[in-house]
Amino acid sequence: MNMAHPTVLLWVWGSLQAFELVEKENIFQRTPCPAFLMFDNAAYLADMSFELPCHCKPEEVSAVVWYYQKHLGSRHTKVLTDFDGRVLTEESQVRVGSDMLVRFSIRMFSLLVFRAQPEDSGLYFCGTRKGDYFYAYDVDIQSSEGMVATFKDQGQEPIADEHRGSLHIFTTFWEWTPCDRCGVRGEQWRIGLCYLQSPDLSPRYHKTLPDVVSCGSQAVPRKLRAQTREHTPELLVQSCVVPCEKKVQDGLMAIFSYVAKVGSRPWVPEVPIQFHEQRLGHGLIISCPGSRPEHAVAWDKDHQYLYRTQYLKGVNRSMRVFIDHGNHLHIRFTQLSDRGIYYCWRQGVRVAGFRLGVASRGGYRISFSDPETRFAMELTLLGYLFITAVFVTIHLCRCCCYLFHCCPNFSP
């Protein structure tokens, strides 16, 4: 083979890579910043993670600064950067309920917010250290509390649209998730968020459709926002059946599998299994590794399938075992019958198992970081303060009676 051919191929490949790099670098040159700052509306469900790209910036700006305001014109502004644009946070290290300042990351000029909460709703600005803004977002984080679940297999229908004069309130559904299990009957669902249409919206906010924004948008006047509080997010659930993808094993693994089947080798689980021992009568929350609220997550106990039609939060108020809208499995007041292996499915693949043991006896080391310990101490302190207040009130009343001679005389 002539050496000229590889040389030409390498030159062409290098040219293509250089062209690709130039295209990426010139994206901001092709996207001019608006002369008048507008806000792009975006809505998410609580506990989701989202990304806000900075679609435009001047060519001379090498690092962006992200700002947050609860309301337009607010005096309190949060600066979401280290002023070098290099803040990095891993989603796996973010805990639920953490402050937004420890739940964000900046990568390639884009802002990433992990496990967003309704308190994170507001305006996000992409700008410079001096406070010059290039691009802005109007973010609406809708709470999952009171979320309405609709099961299509039971003949249920989503919540009907509401018409109040020129105000139209409705639900916009996302795409269906993949089937949460394979090889057996599974479930899939789609999340629906609250949106409205009205001619009375602020013109400073971009709309995907004419006069349509999410219900918690800053473009909605306060008088209209009060009318949308009863329209909560929805969850539409239906059954599904999909085959499992066959995993191709090499020759050595196939021999090991055959030996395991004939009983010459101990049983090896298909997925990693973690052991946890829980005290009898105490609560437990299990999370599926690597899952998000928008993922298709399913739970099994041994050979029992925990379907959402029976175990979703809110189906029955007296439920002791249930699955919340963030795909976590809750076990209240652990009993001895809860022992077993709980398997977790993610996007149709079984990924992990949790072997739960329940201890009926044994000592327990008290720790102030334990929520149950803090709750017991708070309850005890409140009871003590209540008794003290009653005691002091009684004695003050008696003193006033004796002082003003208004106490009845029970002597004969």
Coordinates of C-alpha atoms in Angstrom, one line a residue:
M1 CA 0.0 0.0 0.0
N2 CA 1.3 3.4 -0.9
M3 CA 2.2 5.7 2.1
A4 CA 0.5 8.6 0.4
H5 CA -3.0 7.1 1.1
P6 CA -2.7 7.0 4.9
T7 CA -1.2 10.5 4.8
V8 CA -4.2 11.8 2.9
L9 CA -6.6 10.0 5.2
L10 CA -5.0 11.5 8.3
W11 CA -5.0 14.9 6.7
V12 CA -8.7 14.7 5.9
W13 CA -9.5 13.4 9.4
G14 CA -7.6 16.2 11.0
S15 CA -9.4 18.7 8.8
L16 CA -12.8 17.4 9.8
Q17 CA -11.9 17.6 13.5
A18 CA -10.6 21.1 13.1
F19 CA -13.8 22.0 11.2
E20 CA -15.9 20.5 14.1
L21 CA -13.9 22.5 16.7
V22 CA -14.4 25.7 14.7
E23 CA -18.1 25.1 14.4
K24 CA -18.4 24.6 18.2
E25 CA -16.3 27.7 18.9
N26 CA -18.4 29.9 16.5
I27 CA -21.8 28.9 17.9
F28 CA -21.9 32.1 19.9
Q29 CA -20.9 34.2 16.9
R30 CA -23.9 32.8 14.9
T31 CA -26.3 33.4 17.8
P32 CA -26.6 37.2 18.5
C33 CA -27.8 38.3 21.9
P34 CA -31.1 40.0 22.0
A35 CA -31.1 43.8 22.3
F36 CA -33.9 43.6 24.9
L37 CA -33.5 40.9 27.5
M38 CA -36.3 38.2 27.3
F39 CA -37.0 35.2 29.4
D40 CA -37.4 31.6 28.1
N41 CA -40.0 29.7 30.1
A42 CA -39.2 26.2 31.3
A43 CA -41.1 24.0 33.7
Y44 CA -39.9 20.9 35.7
L45 CA -41.1 18.6 38.4
A46 CA -39.6 18.7 41.9
D47 CA -36.5 16.6 42.5
M48 CA -35.6 16.7 38.8
S49 CA -32.2 18.0 37.5
F50 CA -32.1 20.5 34.6
E51 CA -29.7 22.3 32.4
L52 CA -29.9 25.9 31.2
P53 CA -27.6 26.7 28.2
C54 CA -26.2 30.2 27.8
H55 CA -27.2 30.5 24.1
C56 CA -25.4 33.7 23.4
K57 CA -22.5 35.8 24.7
P58 CA -20.0 38.4 23.4
E59 CA -17.0 36.8 21.7
E60 CA -14.6 38.6 24.1
V61 CA -16.2 37.0 27.2
S62 CA -14.3 33.9 28.2
A63 CA -16.2 33.0 31.3
V64 CA -19.9 33.5 32.3
V65 CA -21.5 34.2 35.6
W66 CA -25.0 32.9 36.5
Y67 CA -27.3 34.9 38.7
Y68 CA -30.6 34.0 40.3
Q69 CA -33.5 36.2 41.4
K70 CA -36.7 35.0 43.0
H71 CA -38.7 37.9 41.3
L72 CA -37.8 40.4 38.6
G73 CA -36.2 43.5 40.1
S74 CA -35.6 41.8 43.5
R75 CA -32.8 43.3 45.6
H76 CA -31.6 39.9 46.7
T77 CA -29.6 38.2 44.0
K78 CA -27.6 35.0 44.3
V79 CA -24.4 34.6 42.4
L80 CA -24.0 31.0 41.2
T81 CA -20.3 30.8 40.3
D82 CA -16.8 31.1 41.6
F83 CA -16.2 33.9 39.0
D84 CA -14.1 31.6 36.9
G85 CA -16.9 29.4 35.5
R86 CA -15.3 26.2 36.8
V87 CA -17.7 25.2 39.5
L88 CA -18.3 21.4 39.3
T89 CA -20.7 19.4 41.3
E90 CA -21.5 15.7 40.9
E91 CA -25.2 14.8 41.1
S92 CA -24.5 11.7 43.2
Q93 CA -23.1 14.0 46.0
V94 CA -26.1 16.2 46.2
R95 CA -28.5 15.5 49.0
V96 CA -32.3 16.2 48.9
G97 CA -33.2 19.5 50.6
S98 CA -29.7 21.0 50.2
D99 CA -29.4 24.8 49.4
M100 CA -29.3 25.7 45.8
L101 CA -25.7 27.1 46.2
V102 CA -24.4 23.5 46.7
R103 CA -26.7 21.9 44.1
F104 CA -25.5 23.6 40.9
S105 CA -22.7 23.1 38.4
I106 CA -21.4 25.2 35.5
R107 CA -20.1 23.2 32.5
M108 CA -19.4 24.7 29.0
F109 CA -21.2 28.0 30.0
S110 CA -24.3 26.0 30.9
L111 CA -25.9 26.0 34.4
L112 CA -26.9 22.6 35.8
V113 CA -29.2 22.5 38.9
F114 CA -29.5 19.1 40.6
R115 CA -32.6 17.9 42.6
A116 CA -34.5 21.2 42.0
Q117 CA -37.1 22.2 44.6
P118 CA -40.1 24.5 44.3
E119 CA -38.1 27.1 46.1
D120 CA -35.7 27.2 43.2
S121 CA -38.4 28.7 40.9
G122 CA -37.4 32.1 39.6
L123 CA -35.3 33.9 37.1
Y124 CA -31.8 32.8 36.0
F125 CA -29.5 35.2 34.2
C126 CA -26.3 34.4 32.2
G127 CA -23.9 37.3 32.3
T128 CA -20.5 38.7 33.3
R129 CA -18.8 39.6 36.5
K130 CA -19.9 43.2 36.0
G131 CA -23.6 42.2 36.0
D132 CA -24.2 42.5 32.2
Y133 CA -26.9 39.9 31.2
F134 CA -26.9 38.1 27.9
Y135 CA -29.6 35.5 28.3
A136 CA -32.3 34.7 30.8
Y137 CA -34.7 31.9 31.9
D138 CA -38.0 31.9 33.7
V139 CA -37.9 28.5 35.6
D140 CA -41.0 27.0 37.2
I141 CA -40.4 24.0 39.5
Q142 CA -43.8 22.4 40.3
S143 CA -44.3 20.5 43.5
S144 CA -45.2 16.8 43.5
E145 CA -47.3 17.1 46.6
G146 CA -50.9 16.4 45.8
M147 CA -49.9 15.0 42.4
V148 CA -52.9 13.2 40.8
A149 CA -52.3 9.7 39.4
T150 CA -54.5 8.4 36.6
F151 CA -54.5 4.7 35.7
K152 CA -55.6 4.0 32.1
D153 CA -56.1 0.3 32.7
Q154 CA -58.8 1.1 35.2
G155 CA -60.6 3.3 32.7
Q156 CA -59.6 6.6 34.4
E157 CA -59.2 9.8 32.4
P158 CA -56.8 12.8 33.0
I159 CA -58.2 15.9 34.6
A160 CA -60.3 17.9 32.3
D161 CA -59.2 21.4 31.1
E162 CA -60.5 24.4 33.0
H163 CA -62.0 27.5 31.2
R164 CA -62.5 30.6 33.3
G165 CA -63.4 33.4 30.8
S166 CA -60.2 34.1 28.8
L167 CA -58.1 31.9 31.1
H168 CA -57.5 28.3 29.9
I169 CA -55.8 25.9 32.4
F170 CA -54.6 22.5 31.1
T171 CA -52.0 19.8 31.5
T172 CA -49.1 19.3 29.1
F173 CA -47.8 15.7 29.2
W174 CA -44.2 14.6 28.5
E175 CA -43.3 11.5 26.4
W176 CA -44.1 8.0 27.7
T177 CA -41.2 6.4 29.7
P178 CA -39.9 3.1 28.6
C179 CA -41.5 0.0 30.1
D180 CA -40.1 -0.3 33.6
R181 CA -39.7 -4.2 33.4
C182 CA -38.9 -6.6 30.7
G183 CA -40.1 -10.2 30.2
V184 CA -43.1 -9.7 32.5
R185 CA -46.0 -7.2 32.7
G186 CA -44.6 -3.8 33.5
E187 CA -45.8 -0.2 33.7
Q188 CA -44.9 3.0 31.9
W189 CA -46.1 6.5 32.7
R190 CA -45.9 10.1 31.5
I191 CA -45.6 13.3 33.7
G192 CA -48.0 16.1 33.1
L193 CA -47.3 19.7 34.3
C194 CA -49.7 22.6 34.7
Y195 CA -49.9 25.2 31.9
L196 CA -52.2 28.0 31.1
Q197 CA -53.2 30.3 28.2
S198 CA -54.2 33.9 28.7
P199 CA -53.9 37.2 26.8
D200 CA -52.9 38.9 30.1
L201 CA -49.4 37.6 30.2
S202 CA -46.3 39.8 30.4
P203 CA -44.7 40.4 26.9
R204 CA -41.2 40.0 28.3
Y205 CA -41.4 36.2 28.4
H206 CA -41.0 33.8 25.4
K207 CA -43.8 31.4 24.8
T208 CA -43.7 28.1 22.9
L209 CA -47.3 28.7 21.8
P210 CA -49.1 32.1 21.7
D211 CA -50.0 33.3 25.2
V212 CA -49.1 29.9 26.8
V213 CA -46.7 29.5 29.8
S214 CA -46.4 27.2 32.8
C215 CA -48.7 28.0 35.8
G216 CA -45.9 29.1 38.0
S217 CA -44.2 31.4 35.5
Q218 CA -43.3 34.9 36.4
A219 CA -45.3 36.0 33.3
V220 CA -48.5 35.1 35.1
P221 CA -50.1 37.9 37.1
R222 CA -50.7 37.3 40.7
K223 CA -54.5 37.3 40.3
L224 CA -54.4 34.6 37.7
R225 CA -51.8 32.5 39.5
A226 CA -54.2 32.1 42.5
Q227 CA -56.7 30.4 40.2
T228 CA -54.2 27.7 39.1
R229 CA -53.3 26.4 42.6
E230 CA -55.8 23.6 42.5
H231 CA -54.5 22.3 39.2
T232 CA -51.7 20.0 40.3
P233 CA -49.3 18.0 38.2
E234 CA -50.5 14.6 36.9
L235 CA -49.1 11.1 36.4
L236 CA -50.6 9.0 33.7
V237 CA -49.9 5.2 34.1
Q238 CA -50.6 2.3 31.8
S239 CA -49.4 -1.4 31.5
C240 CA -46.8 -2.6 29.0
V241 CA -45.0 -5.8 28.0
V242 CA -41.6 -5.8 26.3
P243 CA -39.1 -8.6 25.7
C244 CA -35.7 -8.6 27.4
E245 CA -32.6 -8.0 25.4
K246 CA -30.5 -11.2 25.3
K247 CA -27.0 -10.7 26.7
V248 CA -24.3 -12.2 24.5
Q249 CA -21.9 -14.2 26.7
D250 CA -18.4 -15.2 25.6
G251 CA -17.3 -18.8 25.8
L252 CA -15.8 -18.6 29.3
M253 CA -18.8 -17.0 30.9
A254 CA -21.1 -19.5 29.1
I255 CA -19.1 -22.4 30.7
F256 CA -19.3 -20.7 34.1
S257 CA -23.1 -20.3 33.7
Y258 CA -23.5 -24.0 32.8
V259 CA -21.4 -25.1 35.8
A260 CA -23.5 -22.9 38.1
K261 CA -26.7 -24.4 36.7
V262 CA -25.6 -28.0 37.5
G263 CA -24.9 -27.1 41.0
S264 CA -21.1 -27.3 41.1
R265 CA -20.7 -23.6 41.9
P266 CA -22.5 -21.5 44.5
W267 CA -25.4 -19.3 43.4
V268 CA -24.3 -15.9 42.1
P269 CA -26.9 -13.1 41.9
E270 CA -27.6 -11.5 38.6
V271 CA -27.3 -8.0 40.1
P272 CA -25.3 -6.5 43.0
I273 CA -27.1 -7.0 46.3
Q274 CA -26.5 -4.9 49.4
F275 CA -27.4 -6.0 52.9
H276 CA -29.1 -3.7 55.4
E277 CA -30.5 -4.5 58.8
Q278 CA -33.3 -2.3 60.1
R279 CA -34.8 -2.1 63.6
L280 CA -38.3 -3.4 64.2
G281 CA -40.9 -0.6 64.1
H282 CA -38.7 2.0 62.4
G283 CA -39.1 3.5 58.9
L284 CA -36.9 2.9 55.9
I285 CA -36.5 4.6 52.5
I286 CA -34.7 2.8 49.7
S287 CA -33.4 4.6 46.5
C288 CA -32.6 2.9 43.2
P289 CA -29.0 3.6 42.2
G290 CA -28.6 6.1 39.4
S291 CA -32.3 6.8 39.1
R292 CA -34.1 10.1 38.6
P293 CA -37.8 11.1 38.9
E294 CA -38.1 11.0 35.1
H295 CA -36.7 7.5 34.8
A296 CA -38.8 4.3 34.6
V297 CA -38.2 2.7 37.9
A298 CA -39.9 -0.4 39.3
W299 CA -39.6 -2.4 42.6
D300 CA -40.0 -6.1 43.4
K301 CA -39.9 -7.9 46.7
D302 CA -38.5 -11.4 46.0
H303 CA -41.0 -12.7 43.4
Q304 CA -43.7 -10.2 44.1
Y305 CA -44.1 -7.2 41.7
L306 CA -44.9 -3.9 43.4
Y307 CA -47.0 -2.2 40.8
R308 CA -47.9 1.5 41.0
T309 CA -51.6 0.7 40.6
Q310 CA -51.4 -0.7 44.2
Y311 CA -48.3 0.9 45.8
L312 CA -48.1 4.4 44.4
K313 CA -48.2 7.1 47.1
G314 CA -51.7 8.5 47.6
V315 CA -53.6 5.4 46.3
N316 CA -54.5 4.5 49.8
R317 CA -53.9 6.8 52.8
S318 CA -53.3 3.8 55.2
M319 CA -50.4 2.4 53.1
R320 CA -47.4 1.2 55.1
V321 CA -45.3 0.3 52.0
F322 CA -45.5 2.7 49.0
I323 CA -43.5 4.2 46.1
D324 CA -43.3 8.0 46.0
H325 CA -43.2 10.2 42.9
G326 CA -39.4 10.3 43.1
N327 CA -39.2 6.5 42.7
H328 CA -38.2 5.8 46.3
L329 CA -39.6 2.8 48.1
H330 CA -40.9 3.7 51.6
I331 CA -41.5 1.2 54.4
R332 CA -43.2 2.6 57.5
F333 CA -43.0 0.8 60.9
T334 CA -40.8 -2.1 59.7
Q335 CA -42.2 -5.5 60.5
L336 CA -40.7 -9.0 60.5
S337 CA -42.6 -9.8 57.4
D338 CA -40.7 -7.2 55.5
R339 CA -37.6 -9.4 55.4
G340 CA -36.5 -10.3 51.9
I341 CA -34.7 -9.1 48.8
Y342 CA -36.0 -5.9 47.1
Y343 CA -35.0 -5.6 43.5
C344 CA -34.8 -2.3 41.6
W345 CA -35.4 -1.9 37.9
R346 CA -34.2 1.1 36.0
Q347 CA -35.3 1.8 32.4
G348 CA -36.4 -1.8 31.9
V349 CA -33.3 -3.4 33.3
R350 CA -32.9 -4.9 36.8
V351 CA -29.9 -3.1 38.3
A352 CA -29.6 -3.7 42.0
G353 CA -31.0 -5.6 45.0
F354 CA -31.3 -4.9 48.7
R355 CA -31.5 -7.7 51.2
L356 CA -33.4 -6.4 54.2
G357 CA -33.1 -7.9 57.6
V358 CA -35.2 -6.8 60.5
A359 CA -33.7 -6.9 64.0
S360 CA -36.3 -7.4 66.8
R361 CA -33.8 -7.0 69.6
G362 CA -30.5 -5.3 70.3
G363 CA -29.2 -2.0 71.6
Y364 CA -29.3 1.2 69.6
R365 CA -26.8 4.0 69.8
I366 CA -28.6 7.3 70.1
S367 CA -27.4 10.0 67.7
F368 CA -28.6 13.6 67.3
S369 CA -28.2 13.1 63.5
D370 CA -31.0 10.5 63.6
P371 CA -34.4 12.2 62.6
E372 CA -36.3 9.9 65.0
T373 CA -34.1 11.0 67.9
R374 CA -34.5 14.6 67.0
F375 CA -38.3 14.2 66.7
A376 CA -38.5 12.5 70.1
M377 CA -36.5 15.2 71.8
E378 CA -38.5 18.0 70.1
L379 CA -41.7 16.3 71.3
T380 CA -40.4 15.9 74.8
L381 CA -39.3 19.6 74.9
L382 CA -42.7 20.8 73.6
G383 CA -44.5 18.8 76.2
Y384 CA -42.3 20.2 79.0
L385 CA -42.8 23.8 77.8
F386 CA -46.6 23.2 77.6
I387 CA -46.7 21.9 81.2
T388 CA -44.5 24.8 82.4
A389 CA -46.7 27.3 80.7
V390 CA -49.9 25.8 82.3
F391 CA -48.2 25.8 85.7
V392 CA -47.1 29.4 85.4
T393 CA -50.5 30.5 84.1
I394 CA -52.3 28.9 87.0
H395 CA -50.1 30.5 89.6
L396 CA -50.4 33.9 88.0
C397 CA -54.1 33.7 88.1
R398 CA -54.0 32.7 91.8
C399 CA -51.7 35.6 92.5
C400 CA -54.1 38.0 90.7
C401 CA -57.1 36.7 92.6
Y402 CA -55.4 37.1 96.0
L403 CA -54.1 40.5 95.0
F404 CA -57.5 41.9 94.0
H405 CA -59.5 39.9 96.5
C406 CA -61.6 38.3 93.8
C407 CA -61.1 34.7 94.8
P408 CA -64.2 32.9 96.3
N409 CA -64.0 32.0 100.0
F410 CA -64.8 28.3 100.5
S411 CA -64.3 28.5 104.3
P412 CA -67.4 27.7 106.4

